[in-house]
Coordinates of C-alpha atoms in Angstrom, one line a residue:
M1 CA 123.6 115.7 77.0
A2 CA 123.8 115.9 80.7
L3 CA 121.3 116.4 83.5
D4 CA 121.5 119.5 85.7
I5 CA 120.7 118.5 89.3
F6 CA 120.3 121.1 92.0
I7 CA 119.8 120.5 95.8
P8 CA 118.6 123.5 97.7
Y9 CA 119.9 122.8 101.2
W10 CA 118.5 123.6 104.6
G11 CA 118.1 120.8 107.1
D12 CA 119.6 117.5 108.3
A13 CA 123.2 117.1 107.2
G14 CA 122.9 113.3 107.3
Y15 CA 120.0 113.2 104.9
M16 CA 121.8 115.7 102.7
K17 CA 124.9 113.6 102.5
Q18 CA 122.8 110.6 101.4
A19 CA 121.2 112.8 98.7
V20 CA 124.6 113.7 97.4
D21 CA 125.8 110.1 97.6
S22 CA 122.8 109.0 95.6
V23 CA 123.9 111.3 92.7
L24 CA 127.4 109.9 92.9
A25 CA 126.0 106.4 92.7
Q26 CA 124.3 107.0 89.3
N27 CA 124.8 104.4 86.6
S28 CA 125.3 107.3 84.2
G29 CA 127.9 109.9 84.7
D30 CA 126.0 112.4 82.5
W31 CA 125.1 114.9 85.3
F32 CA 126.2 118.0 87.0
L33 CA 125.3 118.7 90.7
T34 CA 125.0 122.1 92.4
V35 CA 124.3 122.4 96.1
V36 CA 122.8 125.8 97.0
D37 CA 123.2 126.2 100.8
D38 CA 120.7 128.7 102.2
A39 CA 123.1 129.9 104.9
Y40 CA 122.5 126.9 107.2
P41 CA 124.2 127.6 110.5
D42 CA 127.0 125.1 110.2
D43 CA 129.5 124.1 107.5
E44 CA 129.3 120.3 107.7
V45 CA 127.7 120.0 104.3
R46 CA 130.2 122.4 102.7
R47 CA 133.2 120.4 104.1
Y48 CA 131.6 117.1 102.9
V49 CA 130.8 118.3 99.3
E50 CA 134.1 120.1 98.8
G51 CA 135.9 117.1 100.2
L52 CA 134.6 115.0 97.3
E53 CA 136.8 116.9 94.8
D54 CA 134.5 116.0 91.9
A55 CA 134.6 118.5 89.0
R56 CA 130.9 117.9 88.3
I57 CA 129.9 119.1 91.7
K58 CA 129.6 122.8 92.8
Y59 CA 128.8 124.1 96.2
I60 CA 127.3 127.6 96.6
R61 CA 126.6 129.2 100.0
K62 CA 124.3 132.2 100.4
E63 CA 125.3 135.0 102.7
V64 CA 121.9 135.1 104.4
N65 CA 119.0 132.7 104.7
E66 CA 116.4 133.7 102.0
G67 CA 113.9 130.9 102.4
I68 CA 112.7 128.0 100.2
T69 CA 111.1 130.0 97.4
E70 CA 114.2 132.2 96.8
N71 CA 116.4 129.1 97.0
F72 CA 114.3 127.4 94.3
R73 CA 114.6 130.6 92.2
S74 CA 118.3 130.5 92.6
C75 CA 118.5 126.9 91.5
V76 CA 116.5 127.4 88.3
S77 CA 118.4 130.5 87.4
L78 CA 121.7 128.7 87.6
A79 CA 120.7 125.9 85.2
T80 CA 122.7 125.6 82.0
Q81 CA 121.8 122.0 80.8
D82 CA 118.7 121.2 78.7
V83 CA 117.0 119.2 81.5
V84 CA 116.8 120.4 85.1
V85 CA 115.9 118.7 88.4
V86 CA 115.6 120.4 91.8
M87 CA 115.6 117.5 94.2
G88 CA 115.0 117.6 97.9
C89 CA 117.9 117.6 100.4
D90 CA 116.3 114.6 102.2
D91 CA 115.4 112.5 99.1
E92 CA 117.4 110.0 97.1
L93 CA 118.0 109.2 93.5
L94 CA 117.9 105.5 92.6
P95 CA 120.9 104.5 90.4
N96 CA 118.9 104.6 87.2
F97 CA 117.5 108.1 87.6
V98 CA 119.7 110.0 85.2
D99 CA 119.4 107.2 82.6
V100 CA 115.6 107.2 82.9
V101 CA 115.2 111.0 82.7
L102 CA 117.5 111.6 79.8
R103 CA 116.1 108.7 77.8
A104 CA 112.6 110.1 78.4
H105 CA 113.6 113.5 77.3
E106 CA 115.1 112.1 74.1
S107 CA 112.0 110.1 73.4
F108 CA 109.5 112.9 74.2
P109 CA 111.3 116.2 73.6
E110 CA 107.9 118.0 73.5
A111 CA 107.4 117.3 77.2
W112 CA 108.0 120.4 79.3
I113 CA 107.9 118.3 82.5
I114 CA 108.8 114.6 83.2
Q115 CA 107.3 112.8 86.2
P116 CA 109.3 109.6 86.6
G117 CA 108.3 106.6 88.8
V118 CA 108.7 107.2 92.5
T119 CA 108.9 105.0 95.6
I120 CA 108.1 106.4 99.1
I121 CA 110.5 105.9 102.0
D122 CA 110.2 106.9 105.7
E123 CA 112.7 108.6 108.0
N124 CA 114.8 105.5 108.2
G125 CA 114.8 104.8 104.5
H126 CA 112.3 101.9 104.7
A127 CA 109.6 101.5 102.1
A128 CA 106.3 103.2 103.1
E129 CA 102.8 103.6 101.7
P130 CA 101.0 106.5 103.3
L131 CA 97.3 106.8 102.7
V132 CA 97.6 110.2 101.1
D133 CA 99.9 108.7 98.4
V134 CA 97.7 105.7 97.8
V135 CA 94.7 107.9 97.2
K136 CA 96.5 110.3 94.9
Q137 CA 98.3 107.7 92.9
R138 CA 95.4 105.2 92.5
L139 CA 92.4 107.5 92.3
V140 CA 93.6 110.9 91.1
K141 CA 96.6 110.4 88.9
P142 CA 95.6 110.0 85.2
R143 CA 95.1 106.4 84.3
G144 CA 97.2 104.5 81.7
T145 CA 100.2 102.3 81.2
G146 CA 103.6 103.0 79.8
P147 CA 105.0 106.4 79.1
R148 CA 102.2 108.8 78.3
L149 CA 101.8 112.6 77.7
V150 CA 99.0 114.5 79.5
R151 CA 98.1 118.1 79.0
G152 CA 95.4 120.8 79.2
E153 CA 92.3 120.9 81.3
P154 CA 92.2 117.2 82.2
L155 CA 95.7 117.5 83.6
A156 CA 94.7 120.6 85.5
I157 CA 91.6 118.9 87.0
S158 CA 93.6 116.0 88.2
L159 CA 96.2 118.2 89.9
L160 CA 93.6 120.4 91.6
H161 CA 91.7 117.3 92.8
G162 CA 95.0 116.1 94.4
D163 CA 98.6 117.0 93.6
W164 CA 99.9 113.6 92.6
L165 CA 103.2 114.9 91.4
Y166 CA 106.5 114.6 93.4
W167 CA 108.2 117.9 92.9
P168 CA 111.7 116.9 93.9
S169 CA 111.6 114.1 91.2
L170 CA 110.3 116.3 88.4
A171 CA 112.6 117.0 85.4
F172 CA 112.0 120.2 83.5
R173 CA 113.1 121.5 80.1
R174 CA 115.3 124.4 81.0
D175 CA 114.0 126.6 78.2
K176 CA 110.5 126.2 79.6
I177 CA 110.9 126.4 83.4
Q178 CA 113.1 129.5 83.1
D179 CA 110.1 131.3 81.5
F180 CA 108.1 131.0 84.7
D181 CA 108.6 132.2 88.3
F182 CA 107.6 130.9 91.7
R183 CA 104.8 132.8 93.3
N184 CA 105.5 134.6 96.5
G185 CA 103.5 133.9 99.7
L186 CA 103.1 130.2 99.0
P187 CA 106.1 128.7 100.8
V188 CA 104.8 125.1 100.9
I189 CA 102.6 124.9 97.8
Q190 CA 104.7 126.9 95.5
D191 CA 105.7 123.8 93.5
L192 CA 102.1 123.1 92.5
A193 CA 101.5 126.7 91.7
L194 CA 104.5 126.8 89.3
V195 CA 103.5 123.5 87.6
M196 CA 99.9 124.8 87.2
D197 CA 101.1 128.1 85.7
M198 CA 103.0 125.9 83.1
V199 CA 100.0 123.7 82.5
L200 CA 97.8 126.8 81.9
A201 CA 100.4 128.0 79.4
G202 CA 100.2 124.8 77.4
A203 CA 102.7 122.5 79.1
E204 CA 102.8 118.8 78.2
L205 CA 103.7 116.5 81.1
L206 CA 105.2 113.0 80.5
I207 CA 104.4 110.3 83.0
E208 CA 107.3 107.9 82.9
P209 CA 106.4 104.9 85.0
E210 CA 109.9 103.4 85.5
V211 CA 110.7 103.8 89.2
C212 CA 114.0 105.7 89.8
F213 CA 113.4 108.1 92.7
A214 CA 113.0 107.7 96.5
Y215 CA 110.8 110.4 98.0
R216 CA 111.1 110.7 101.8
R217 CA 108.1 111.4 104.0
H218 CA 108.7 112.1 107.6
I219 CA 107.2 114.0 110.5
H220 CA 110.0 116.5 110.7
S221 CA 109.6 117.9 107.1
A222 CA 108.4 121.5 106.7
S223 CA 105.2 120.3 105.0
S224 CA 104.3 117.7 107.6
T225 CA 104.8 120.1 110.5
K226 CA 102.6 122.7 108.8
L227 CA 99.9 120.1 108.1
V228 CA 99.1 119.4 111.7
D229 CA 99.1 123.0 112.9
G230 CA 96.9 123.9 109.9
T231 CA 99.1 126.6 108.4
R232 CA 99.7 124.7 105.2
F233 CA 96.0 124.5 104.6
D234 CA 95.7 128.3 105.0
G235 CA 98.2 128.6 102.1
E236 CA 96.3 126.0 100.1
R237 CA 93.0 127.8 100.4
T238 CA 94.7 131.0 99.1
Y239 CA 96.2 129.2 96.2
F240 CA 93.1 127.2 95.2
G241 CA 91.1 130.4 95.1
L242 CA 93.7 131.9 92.7
A243 CA 93.8 128.7 90.6
G244 CA 90.1 128.7 90.3
R245 CA 90.2 132.3 88.9
L246 CA 93.0 131.5 86.5
C247 CA 91.2 128.5 85.1
S248 CA 88.0 130.5 84.7
D249 CA 89.8 133.2 82.9
I250 CA 90.7 130.7 80.1
G251 CA 87.4 128.9 80.0
W252 CA 88.4 125.8 82.0
R253 CA 85.2 125.6 84.0
A254 CA 85.6 122.0 85.2
A255 CA 89.1 122.8 86.4
A256 CA 87.8 125.9 88.2
R257 CA 85.2 123.7 90.0
A258 CA 87.9 121.2 90.9
A259 CA 89.8 124.1 92.6
A260 CA 86.7 125.1 94.5
F261 CA 86.0 121.6 95.7
R262 CA 89.6 120.7 96.4
L263 CA 88.3 117.3 97.5
T264 CA 91.4 115.4 98.5
S265 CA 92.8 118.5 100.3
R266 CA 89.6 118.7 102.4
A267 CA 89.7 115.0 103.1
H268 CA 93.3 115.3 104.2
A269 CA 92.4 118.0 106.7
L270 CA 89.7 115.7 108.2
L271 CA 92.2 112.8 108.4
L272 CA 94.5 115.0 110.5
L273 CA 91.9 116.2 113.0
P274 CA 92.5 113.4 115.6
R275 CA 96.3 114.1 115.5
A276 CA 95.8 117.8 115.9
A277 CA 93.3 117.4 118.7
S278 CA 95.7 115.0 120.6
R279 CA 98.3 117.8 120.7
G280 CA 96.0 120.1 122.5
G281 CA 94.9 123.6 121.7
A282 CA 91.8 124.6 119.7
E283 CA 93.5 126.7 117.0
P284 CA 94.9 123.9 114.9
V285 CA 91.6 122.0 115.1
I286 CA 89.6 125.1 114.1
S287 CA 91.9 125.7 111.2
L288 CA 91.5 122.1 109.9
L289 CA 87.7 122.3 110.2
R290 CA 87.7 125.6 108.4
H291 CA 89.6 124.1 105.5
A292 CA 87.5 120.9 105.4
F293 CA 84.1 122.6 105.4
G294 CA 84.7 126.2 104.4
K295 CA 84.6 127.8 101.0

């Protein structure tokens, strides 16, 4: 059994090379890597990947830029192995990642999704502990020790209170994720939307606490930029409204209330107000206030 690793690429070539290098540095050789280049306007990454001359690595370049949602779709559709990971082009696998994920899949084959242990790094690769991660991991994430399965409305409630998952680190059963599609019009929160659709359909999620993935947070990421100008929260309000209706439709009233309250999302908007105000302009501030106090 091998792990299918995909990297949808658009961004910093230096980070991308580090991501590829982290796959090459795995303790286990049971992996295949596919880089899906979304027509980035230079060929530095292509030359780097093809220069590795590793039969396990494939490079695919799109003719035109299609955006993150379409690139995610491309990655999932290309998967052939039983377990699939779509990692970020600025994140890094720790050397034990493949071992941890494949062992977890063998031990808990019923899990549709595996969330392995994650450490946070900054732009320079140094350990970081942002407040948003502290709150979600210590207050929102389901409690427990050791590997554990979570499912149903309690899982949905926790995710709608605050998305404590790290999408690029998630491992999916191919036969399950390929039954679902990414929702259009949610370019920053489409990962949560897909996971929630799976949870609503009966997915079991395995929390595997062994740390094996480095998730990079930095101010130049698409999500961080959209946070301060307020546009990410516009998309979040749209999605939480949809999630509330979907939960209500199957009788998950507590989950529907969690979607309506979206407590950590509102708190996050308030936390960003000083930063938005310091940049000048009323529109981002109004957008954040609307998200924090509106319906």
